PDB file of C-alpha atoms in Angstrom:
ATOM      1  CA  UNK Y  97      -2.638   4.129  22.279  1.00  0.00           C
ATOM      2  CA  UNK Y  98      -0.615   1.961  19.862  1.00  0.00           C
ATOM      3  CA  UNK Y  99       0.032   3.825  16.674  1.00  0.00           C
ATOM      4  CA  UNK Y 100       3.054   3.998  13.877  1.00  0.00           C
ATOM      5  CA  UNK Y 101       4.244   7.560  12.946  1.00  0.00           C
ATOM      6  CA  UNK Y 102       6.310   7.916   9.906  1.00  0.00           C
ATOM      7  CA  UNK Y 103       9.151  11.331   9.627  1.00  0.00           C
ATOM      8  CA  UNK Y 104       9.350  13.407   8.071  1.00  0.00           C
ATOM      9  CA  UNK Y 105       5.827  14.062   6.829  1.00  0.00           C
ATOM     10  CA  UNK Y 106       6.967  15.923   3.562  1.00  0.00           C
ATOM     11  CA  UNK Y 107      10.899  16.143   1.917  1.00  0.00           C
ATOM     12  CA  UNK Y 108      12.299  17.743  -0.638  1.00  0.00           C
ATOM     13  CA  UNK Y 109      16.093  16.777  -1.590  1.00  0.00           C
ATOM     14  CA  UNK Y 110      18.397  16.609  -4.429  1.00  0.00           C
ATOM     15  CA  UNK Y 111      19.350  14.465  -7.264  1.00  0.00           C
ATOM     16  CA  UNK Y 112      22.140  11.672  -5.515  1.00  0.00           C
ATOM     17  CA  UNK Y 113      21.637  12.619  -1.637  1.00  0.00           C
ATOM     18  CA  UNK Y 114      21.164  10.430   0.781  1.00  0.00           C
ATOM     19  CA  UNK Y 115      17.913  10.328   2.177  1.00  0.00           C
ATOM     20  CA  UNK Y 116      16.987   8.239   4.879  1.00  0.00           C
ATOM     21  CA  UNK Y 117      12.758   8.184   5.567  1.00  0.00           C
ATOM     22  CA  UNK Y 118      12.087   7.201   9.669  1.00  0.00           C
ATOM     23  CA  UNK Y 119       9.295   4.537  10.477  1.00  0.00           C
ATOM     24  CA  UNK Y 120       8.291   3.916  14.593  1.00  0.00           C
ATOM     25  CA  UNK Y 121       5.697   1.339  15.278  1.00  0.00           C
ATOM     26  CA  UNK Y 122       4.738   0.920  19.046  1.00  0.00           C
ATOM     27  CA  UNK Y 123       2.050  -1.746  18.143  1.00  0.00           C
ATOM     28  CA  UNK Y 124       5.025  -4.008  19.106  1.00  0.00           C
ATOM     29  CA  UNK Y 125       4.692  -6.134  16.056  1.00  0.00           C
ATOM     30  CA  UNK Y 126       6.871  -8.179  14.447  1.00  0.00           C
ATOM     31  CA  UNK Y 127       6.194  -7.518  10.514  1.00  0.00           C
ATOM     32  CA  UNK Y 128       7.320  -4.138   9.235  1.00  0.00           C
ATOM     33  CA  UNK Y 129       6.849  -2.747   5.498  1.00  0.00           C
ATOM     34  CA  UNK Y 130       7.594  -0.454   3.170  1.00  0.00           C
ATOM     35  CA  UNK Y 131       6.083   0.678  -0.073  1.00  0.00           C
ATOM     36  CA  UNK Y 132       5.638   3.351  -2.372  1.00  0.00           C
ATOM     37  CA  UNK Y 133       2.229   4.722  -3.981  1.00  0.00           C
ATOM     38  CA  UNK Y 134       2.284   6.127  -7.200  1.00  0.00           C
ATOM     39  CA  UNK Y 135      -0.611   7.135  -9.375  1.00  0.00           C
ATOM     40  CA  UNK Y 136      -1.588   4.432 -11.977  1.00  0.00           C
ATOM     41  CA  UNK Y 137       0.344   1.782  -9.837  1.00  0.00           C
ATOM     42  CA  UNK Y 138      -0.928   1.426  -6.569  1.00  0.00           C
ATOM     43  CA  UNK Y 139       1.105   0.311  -3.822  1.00  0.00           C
ATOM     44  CA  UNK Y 140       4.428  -1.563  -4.274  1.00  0.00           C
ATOM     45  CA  UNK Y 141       6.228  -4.071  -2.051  1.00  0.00           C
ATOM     46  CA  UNK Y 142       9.573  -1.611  -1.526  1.00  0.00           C
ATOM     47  CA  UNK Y 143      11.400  -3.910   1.666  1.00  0.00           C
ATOM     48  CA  UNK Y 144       9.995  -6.364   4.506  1.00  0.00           C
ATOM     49  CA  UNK Y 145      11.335  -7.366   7.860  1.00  0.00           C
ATOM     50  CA  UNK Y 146       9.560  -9.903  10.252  1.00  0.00           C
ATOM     51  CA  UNK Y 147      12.188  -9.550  13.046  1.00  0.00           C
ATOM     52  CA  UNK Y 148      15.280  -8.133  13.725  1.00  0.00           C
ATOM     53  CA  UNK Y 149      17.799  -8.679  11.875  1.00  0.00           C
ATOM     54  CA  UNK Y 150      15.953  -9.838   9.385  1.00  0.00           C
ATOM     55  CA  UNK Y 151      14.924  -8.239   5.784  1.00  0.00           C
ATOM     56  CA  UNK Y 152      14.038  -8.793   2.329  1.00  0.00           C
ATOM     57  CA  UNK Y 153      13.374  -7.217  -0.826  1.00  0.00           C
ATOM     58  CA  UNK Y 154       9.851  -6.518  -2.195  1.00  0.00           C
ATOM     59  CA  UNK Y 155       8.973  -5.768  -5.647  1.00  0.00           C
ATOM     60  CA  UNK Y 156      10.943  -2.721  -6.128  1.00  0.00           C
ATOM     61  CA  UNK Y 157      13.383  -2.977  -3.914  1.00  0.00           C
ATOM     62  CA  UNK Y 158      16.345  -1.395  -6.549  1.00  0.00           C
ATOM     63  CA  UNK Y 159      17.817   2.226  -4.808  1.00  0.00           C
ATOM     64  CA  UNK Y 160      16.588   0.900  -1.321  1.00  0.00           C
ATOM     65  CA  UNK Y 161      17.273  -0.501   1.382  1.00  0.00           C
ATOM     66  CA  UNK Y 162      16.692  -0.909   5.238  1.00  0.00           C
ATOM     67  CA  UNK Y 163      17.951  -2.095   8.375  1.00  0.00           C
ATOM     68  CA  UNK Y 164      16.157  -4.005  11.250  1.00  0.00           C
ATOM     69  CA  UNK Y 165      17.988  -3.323  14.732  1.00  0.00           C
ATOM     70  CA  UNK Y 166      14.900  -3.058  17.187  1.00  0.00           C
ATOM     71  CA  UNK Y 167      11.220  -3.982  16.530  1.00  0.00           C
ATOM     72  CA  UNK Y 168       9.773  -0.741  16.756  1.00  0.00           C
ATOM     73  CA  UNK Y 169      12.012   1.040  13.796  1.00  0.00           C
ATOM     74  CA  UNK Y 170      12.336   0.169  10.492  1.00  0.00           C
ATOM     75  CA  UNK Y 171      14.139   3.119   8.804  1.00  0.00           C
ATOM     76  CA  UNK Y 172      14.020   3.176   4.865  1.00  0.00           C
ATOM     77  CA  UNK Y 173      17.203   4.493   2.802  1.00  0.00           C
ATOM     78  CA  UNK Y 174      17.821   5.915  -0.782  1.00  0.00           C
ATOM     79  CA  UNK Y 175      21.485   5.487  -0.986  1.00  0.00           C
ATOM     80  CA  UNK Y 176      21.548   7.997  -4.100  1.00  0.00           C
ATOM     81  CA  UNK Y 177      18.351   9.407  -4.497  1.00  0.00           C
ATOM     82  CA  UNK Y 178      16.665   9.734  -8.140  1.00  0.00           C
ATOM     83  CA  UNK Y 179      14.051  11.660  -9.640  1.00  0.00           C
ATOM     84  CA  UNK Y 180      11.912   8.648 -10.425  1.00  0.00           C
ATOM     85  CA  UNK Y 181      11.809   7.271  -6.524  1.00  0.00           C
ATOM     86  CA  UNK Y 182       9.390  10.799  -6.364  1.00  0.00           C
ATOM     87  CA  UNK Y 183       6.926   9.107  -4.539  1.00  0.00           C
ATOM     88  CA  UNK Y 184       4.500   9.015  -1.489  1.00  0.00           C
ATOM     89  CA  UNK Y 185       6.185   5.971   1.199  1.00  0.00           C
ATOM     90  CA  UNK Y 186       4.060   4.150   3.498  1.00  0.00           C
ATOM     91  CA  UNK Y 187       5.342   2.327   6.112  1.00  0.00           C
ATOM     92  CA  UNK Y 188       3.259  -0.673   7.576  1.00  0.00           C
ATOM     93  CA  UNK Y 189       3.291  -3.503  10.637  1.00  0.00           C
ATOM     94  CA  UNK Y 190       1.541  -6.262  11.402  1.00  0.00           C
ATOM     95  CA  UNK Y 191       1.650  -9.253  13.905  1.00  0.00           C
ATOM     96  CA  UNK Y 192       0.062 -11.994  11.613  1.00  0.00           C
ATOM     97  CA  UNK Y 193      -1.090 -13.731  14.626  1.00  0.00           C
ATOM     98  CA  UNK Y 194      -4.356 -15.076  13.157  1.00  0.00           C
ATOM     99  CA  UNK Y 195      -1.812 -16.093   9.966  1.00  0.00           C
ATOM    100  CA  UNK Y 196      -3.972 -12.662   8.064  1.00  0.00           C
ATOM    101  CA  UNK Y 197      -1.935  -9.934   8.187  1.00  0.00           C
ATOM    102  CA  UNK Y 198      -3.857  -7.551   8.587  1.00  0.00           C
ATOM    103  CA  UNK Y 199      -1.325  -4.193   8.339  1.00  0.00           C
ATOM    104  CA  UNK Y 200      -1.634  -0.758  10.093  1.00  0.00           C
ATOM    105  CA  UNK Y 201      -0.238   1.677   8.179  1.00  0.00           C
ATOM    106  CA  UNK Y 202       1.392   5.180   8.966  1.00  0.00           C
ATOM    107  CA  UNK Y 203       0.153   8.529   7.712  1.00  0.00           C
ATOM    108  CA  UNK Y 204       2.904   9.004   4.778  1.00  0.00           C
ATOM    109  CA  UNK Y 205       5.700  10.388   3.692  1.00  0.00           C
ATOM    110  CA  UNK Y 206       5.853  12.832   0.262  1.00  0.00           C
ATOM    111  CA  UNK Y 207       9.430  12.729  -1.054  1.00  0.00           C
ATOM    112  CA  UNK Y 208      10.118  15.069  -4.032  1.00  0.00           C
ATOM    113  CA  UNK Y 209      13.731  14.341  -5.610  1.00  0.00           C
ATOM    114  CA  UNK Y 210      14.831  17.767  -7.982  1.00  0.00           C
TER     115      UNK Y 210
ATOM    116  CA  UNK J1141       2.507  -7.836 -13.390  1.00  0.00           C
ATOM    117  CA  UNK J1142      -0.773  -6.872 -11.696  1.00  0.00           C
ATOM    118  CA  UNK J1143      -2.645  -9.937  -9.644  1.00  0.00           C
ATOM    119  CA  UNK J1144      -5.141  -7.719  -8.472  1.00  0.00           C
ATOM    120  CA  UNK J1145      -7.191  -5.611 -11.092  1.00  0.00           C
ATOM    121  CA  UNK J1146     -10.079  -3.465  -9.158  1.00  0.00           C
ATOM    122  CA  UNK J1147     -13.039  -1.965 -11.259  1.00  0.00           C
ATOM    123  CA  UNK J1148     -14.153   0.397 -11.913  1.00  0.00           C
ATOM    124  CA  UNK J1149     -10.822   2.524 -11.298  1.00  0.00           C
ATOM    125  CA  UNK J1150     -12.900   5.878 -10.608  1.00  0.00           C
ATOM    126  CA  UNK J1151     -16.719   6.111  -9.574  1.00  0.00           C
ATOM    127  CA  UNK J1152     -18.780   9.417  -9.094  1.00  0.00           C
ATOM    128  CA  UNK J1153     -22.214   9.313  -7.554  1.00  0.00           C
ATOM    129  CA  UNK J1154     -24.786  11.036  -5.553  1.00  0.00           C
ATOM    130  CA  UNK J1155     -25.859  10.451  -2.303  1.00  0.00           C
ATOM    131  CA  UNK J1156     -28.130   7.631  -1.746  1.00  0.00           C
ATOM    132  CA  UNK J1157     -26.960   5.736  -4.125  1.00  0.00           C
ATOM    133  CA  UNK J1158     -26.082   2.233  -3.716  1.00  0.00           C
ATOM    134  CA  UNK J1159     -22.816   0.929  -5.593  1.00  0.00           C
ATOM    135  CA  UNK J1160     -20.608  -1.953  -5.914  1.00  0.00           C
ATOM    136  CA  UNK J1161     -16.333  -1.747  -6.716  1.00  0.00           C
ATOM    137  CA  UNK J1162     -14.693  -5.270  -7.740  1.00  0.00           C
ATOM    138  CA  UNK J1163     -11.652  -7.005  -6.903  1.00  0.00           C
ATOM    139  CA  UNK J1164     -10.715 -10.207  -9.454  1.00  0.00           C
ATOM    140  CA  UNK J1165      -7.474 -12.139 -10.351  1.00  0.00           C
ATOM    141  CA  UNK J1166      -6.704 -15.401 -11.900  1.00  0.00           C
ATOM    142  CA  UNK J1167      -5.275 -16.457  -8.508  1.00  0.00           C
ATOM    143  CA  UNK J1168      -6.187 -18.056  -5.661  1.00  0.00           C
ATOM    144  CA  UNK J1169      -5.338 -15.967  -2.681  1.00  0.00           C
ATOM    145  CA  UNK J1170      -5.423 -17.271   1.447  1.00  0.00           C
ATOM    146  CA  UNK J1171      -6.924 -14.023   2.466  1.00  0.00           C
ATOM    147  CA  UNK J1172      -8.078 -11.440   0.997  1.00  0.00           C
ATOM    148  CA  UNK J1173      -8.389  -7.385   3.153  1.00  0.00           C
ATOM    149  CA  UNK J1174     -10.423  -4.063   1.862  1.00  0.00           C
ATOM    150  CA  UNK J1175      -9.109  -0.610   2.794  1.00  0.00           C
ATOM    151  CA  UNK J1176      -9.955   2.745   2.847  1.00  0.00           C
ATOM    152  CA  UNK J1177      -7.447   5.595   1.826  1.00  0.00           C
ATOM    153  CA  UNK J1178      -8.321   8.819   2.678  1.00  0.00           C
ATOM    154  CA  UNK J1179      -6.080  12.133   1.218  1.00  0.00           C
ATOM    155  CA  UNK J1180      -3.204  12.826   2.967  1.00  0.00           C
ATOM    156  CA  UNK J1181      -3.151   9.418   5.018  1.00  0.00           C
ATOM    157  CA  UNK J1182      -2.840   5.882   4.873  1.00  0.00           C
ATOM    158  CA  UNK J1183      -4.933   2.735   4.291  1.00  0.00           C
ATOM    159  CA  UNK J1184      -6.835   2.044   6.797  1.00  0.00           C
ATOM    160  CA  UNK J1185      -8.293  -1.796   6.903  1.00  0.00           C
ATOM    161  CA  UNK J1186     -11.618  -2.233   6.744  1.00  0.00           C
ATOM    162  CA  UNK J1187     -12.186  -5.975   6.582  1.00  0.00           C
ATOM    163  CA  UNK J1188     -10.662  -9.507   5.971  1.00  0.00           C
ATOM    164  CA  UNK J1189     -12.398 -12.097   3.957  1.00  0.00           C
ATOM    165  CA  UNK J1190     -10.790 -15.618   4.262  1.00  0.00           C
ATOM    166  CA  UNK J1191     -13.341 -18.329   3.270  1.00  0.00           C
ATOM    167  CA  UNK J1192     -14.528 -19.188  -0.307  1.00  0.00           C
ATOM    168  CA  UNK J1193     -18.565 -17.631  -0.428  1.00  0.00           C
ATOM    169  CA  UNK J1194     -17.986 -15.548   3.164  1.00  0.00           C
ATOM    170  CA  UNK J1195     -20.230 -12.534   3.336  1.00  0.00           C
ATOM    171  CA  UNK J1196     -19.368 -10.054   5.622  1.00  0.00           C
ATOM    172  CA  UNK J1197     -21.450  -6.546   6.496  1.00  0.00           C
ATOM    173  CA  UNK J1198     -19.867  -3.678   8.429  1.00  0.00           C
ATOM    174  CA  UNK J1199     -23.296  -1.280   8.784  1.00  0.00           C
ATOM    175  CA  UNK J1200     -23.590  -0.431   5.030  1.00  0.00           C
ATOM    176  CA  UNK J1201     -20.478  -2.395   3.417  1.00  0.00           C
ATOM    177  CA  UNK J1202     -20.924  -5.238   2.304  1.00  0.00           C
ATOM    178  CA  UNK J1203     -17.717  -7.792   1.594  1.00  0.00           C
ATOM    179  CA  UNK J1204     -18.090 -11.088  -0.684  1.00  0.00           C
ATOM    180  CA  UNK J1205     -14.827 -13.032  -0.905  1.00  0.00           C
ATOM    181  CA  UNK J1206     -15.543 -15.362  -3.963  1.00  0.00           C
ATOM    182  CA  UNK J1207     -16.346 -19.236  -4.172  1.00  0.00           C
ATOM    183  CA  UNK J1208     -13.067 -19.736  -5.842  1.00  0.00           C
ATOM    184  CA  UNK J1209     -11.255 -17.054  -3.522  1.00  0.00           C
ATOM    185  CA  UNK J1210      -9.989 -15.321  -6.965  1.00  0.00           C
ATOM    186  CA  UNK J1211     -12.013 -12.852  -6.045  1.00  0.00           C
ATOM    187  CA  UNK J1212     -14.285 -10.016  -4.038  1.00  0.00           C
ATOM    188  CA  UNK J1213     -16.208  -7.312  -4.091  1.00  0.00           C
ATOM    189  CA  UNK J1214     -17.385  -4.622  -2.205  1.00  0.00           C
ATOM    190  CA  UNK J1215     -21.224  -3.028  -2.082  1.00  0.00           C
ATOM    191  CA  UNK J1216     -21.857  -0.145  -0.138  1.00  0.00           C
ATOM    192  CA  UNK J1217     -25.828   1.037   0.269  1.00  0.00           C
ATOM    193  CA  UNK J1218     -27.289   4.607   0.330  1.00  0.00           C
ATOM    194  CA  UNK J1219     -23.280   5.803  -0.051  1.00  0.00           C
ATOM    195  CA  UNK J1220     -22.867   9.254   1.879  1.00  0.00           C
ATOM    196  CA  UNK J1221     -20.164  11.707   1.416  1.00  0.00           C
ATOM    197  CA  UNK J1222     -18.020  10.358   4.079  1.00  0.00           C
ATOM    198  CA  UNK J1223     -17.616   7.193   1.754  1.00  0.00           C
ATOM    199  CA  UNK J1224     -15.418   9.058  -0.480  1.00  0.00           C
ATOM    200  CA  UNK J1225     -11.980   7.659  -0.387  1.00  0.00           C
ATOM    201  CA  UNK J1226      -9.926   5.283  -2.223  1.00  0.00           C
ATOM    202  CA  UNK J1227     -10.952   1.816  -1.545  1.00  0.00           C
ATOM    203  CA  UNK J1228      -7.782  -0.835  -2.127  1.00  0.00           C
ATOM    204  CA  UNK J1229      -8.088  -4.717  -2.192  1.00  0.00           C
ATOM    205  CA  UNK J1230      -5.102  -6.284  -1.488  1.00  0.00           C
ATOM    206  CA  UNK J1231      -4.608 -10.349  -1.221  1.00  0.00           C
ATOM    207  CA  UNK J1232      -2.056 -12.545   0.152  1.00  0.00           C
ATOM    208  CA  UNK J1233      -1.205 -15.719  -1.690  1.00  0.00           C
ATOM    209  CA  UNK J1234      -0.851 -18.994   0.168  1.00  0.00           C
ATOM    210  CA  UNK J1235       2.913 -20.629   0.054  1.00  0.00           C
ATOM    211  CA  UNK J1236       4.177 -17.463  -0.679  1.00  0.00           C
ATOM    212  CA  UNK J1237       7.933 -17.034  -0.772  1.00  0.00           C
ATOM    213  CA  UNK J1238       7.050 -13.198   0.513  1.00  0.00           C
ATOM    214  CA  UNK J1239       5.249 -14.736   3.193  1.00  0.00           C
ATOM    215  CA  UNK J1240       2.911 -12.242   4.535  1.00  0.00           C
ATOM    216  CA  UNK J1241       3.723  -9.575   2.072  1.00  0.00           C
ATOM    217  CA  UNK J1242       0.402  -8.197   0.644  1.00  0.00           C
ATOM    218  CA  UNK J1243      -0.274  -7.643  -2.987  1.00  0.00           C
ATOM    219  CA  UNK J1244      -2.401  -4.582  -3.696  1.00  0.00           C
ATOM    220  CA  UNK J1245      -4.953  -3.757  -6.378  1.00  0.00           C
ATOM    221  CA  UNK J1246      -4.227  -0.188  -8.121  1.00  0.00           C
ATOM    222  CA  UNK J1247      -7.980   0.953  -6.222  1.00  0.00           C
ATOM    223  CA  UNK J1248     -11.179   2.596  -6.928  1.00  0.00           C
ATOM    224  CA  UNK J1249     -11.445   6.548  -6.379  1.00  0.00           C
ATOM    225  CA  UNK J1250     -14.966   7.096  -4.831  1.00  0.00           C
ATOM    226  CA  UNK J1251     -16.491  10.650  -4.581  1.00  0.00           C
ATOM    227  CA  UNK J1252     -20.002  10.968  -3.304  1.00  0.00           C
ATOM    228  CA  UNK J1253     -21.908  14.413  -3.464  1.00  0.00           C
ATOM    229  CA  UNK J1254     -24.736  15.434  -1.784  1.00  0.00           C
TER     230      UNK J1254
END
């Protein structure tokens, strides 16, 4: 069966690592997404792709960024991590063929930053 | 800034009871999808709405996707324990320069005892 599996499932690192969070998708879709969920503010638009080669910055995209080189990964990167990007990351896809959509989304990732 | 503002944010009730968890904005979105979040994993969709007035019913949810399309709700009937989740509306505006990027309501935390 399809599915998208995010790694690692928890992480704990330190103040200005590098941390790089791993999303697969074997759905084979085109639209890829990340975003964080924090209590009292939902889910935020972190980075997008809809191909390779192709991304763009969501809502709180600052301290991010990604890389599109096959359709299945879409691998998420704090280039100096900080205590406020503690957070839980959700990775997402979608093919949009009906023009809806409609997003699976991966099981998580908890990222403590000491 | 929030488009999507769901109420009521946290709702506690017994079995049996029936219940109803709103999604509003002052915009007028294309589409608009419920989810359910369960601890520990991600959103999982439960329906899309896309057509001013559409009703739909998945066995005791029930989806309303306003005239206007500003706005939705969600009614669940004789709500048993394994409703208890976080429920998330998120919309997706039409000539968007995100495209197909989602915008997410903060959710409404539903626990149902027996």
């Amino acid at each position: 069966d399809a599915e998208i599996t995010q790694s690692p499932r928890h992480k704990i690192t330190e103040t200005g690592r590098q941390v790089t969070l791993a999303c697969h998708q074997t759905w084979n879709h085109n639209n890829m997404f990340w975003y964080r969920q924090d209590l009292g503010h939902g889910l935020r638009l972190i980075h997008y792709s809809y191909g390779v080669q192709d991304t763009n910055k969501g809502e709180v995209s600052d301290g991010y960024s990604v890389s599109r080189s096959n359709t299945e990964d879409l691998p998420l990167t704090l280039e100096s991590a900080a205590s406020s990007q503690t957070s839980v990351y959700f990775c997402a896809s979608s093919d949009a063929s009906g023009g809806y959509n409609e997003q699976f989304f991966g099981p998580g990732t908890r990222l403590t930053v000491l | 800034t929030q488009l999507l503002e769901q109420s009521p944010q946290f709702l506690s009730i017994q079995e049996g009871e029936n219940l109803t968890v709103y999604c509003n904005s002052s915009s007028v979105f294309s589409s608009l999808q419920w989810y359910r979040q369960e601890p520990g994993e991600g959103p999982v969709l439960l329906v899309t709405v896309v057509t001013g007035g559409e009703v739909k019913k998945l066995k005791r949810l029930t989806f309303q996707f306003g005239d206007a399309r500003k706005d939705s709700s969600l009614h669940i009937t004789a709500a048993q324990p394994g409703d208890t989740g976080l429920y998330l509306c998120a919309g997706q505006l039409p000539n968007s320069n995100s495209g197909y990027a989602l915008n997410f309501g903060k959710g409404t935390s539903l626990l149902v005892t027996p």
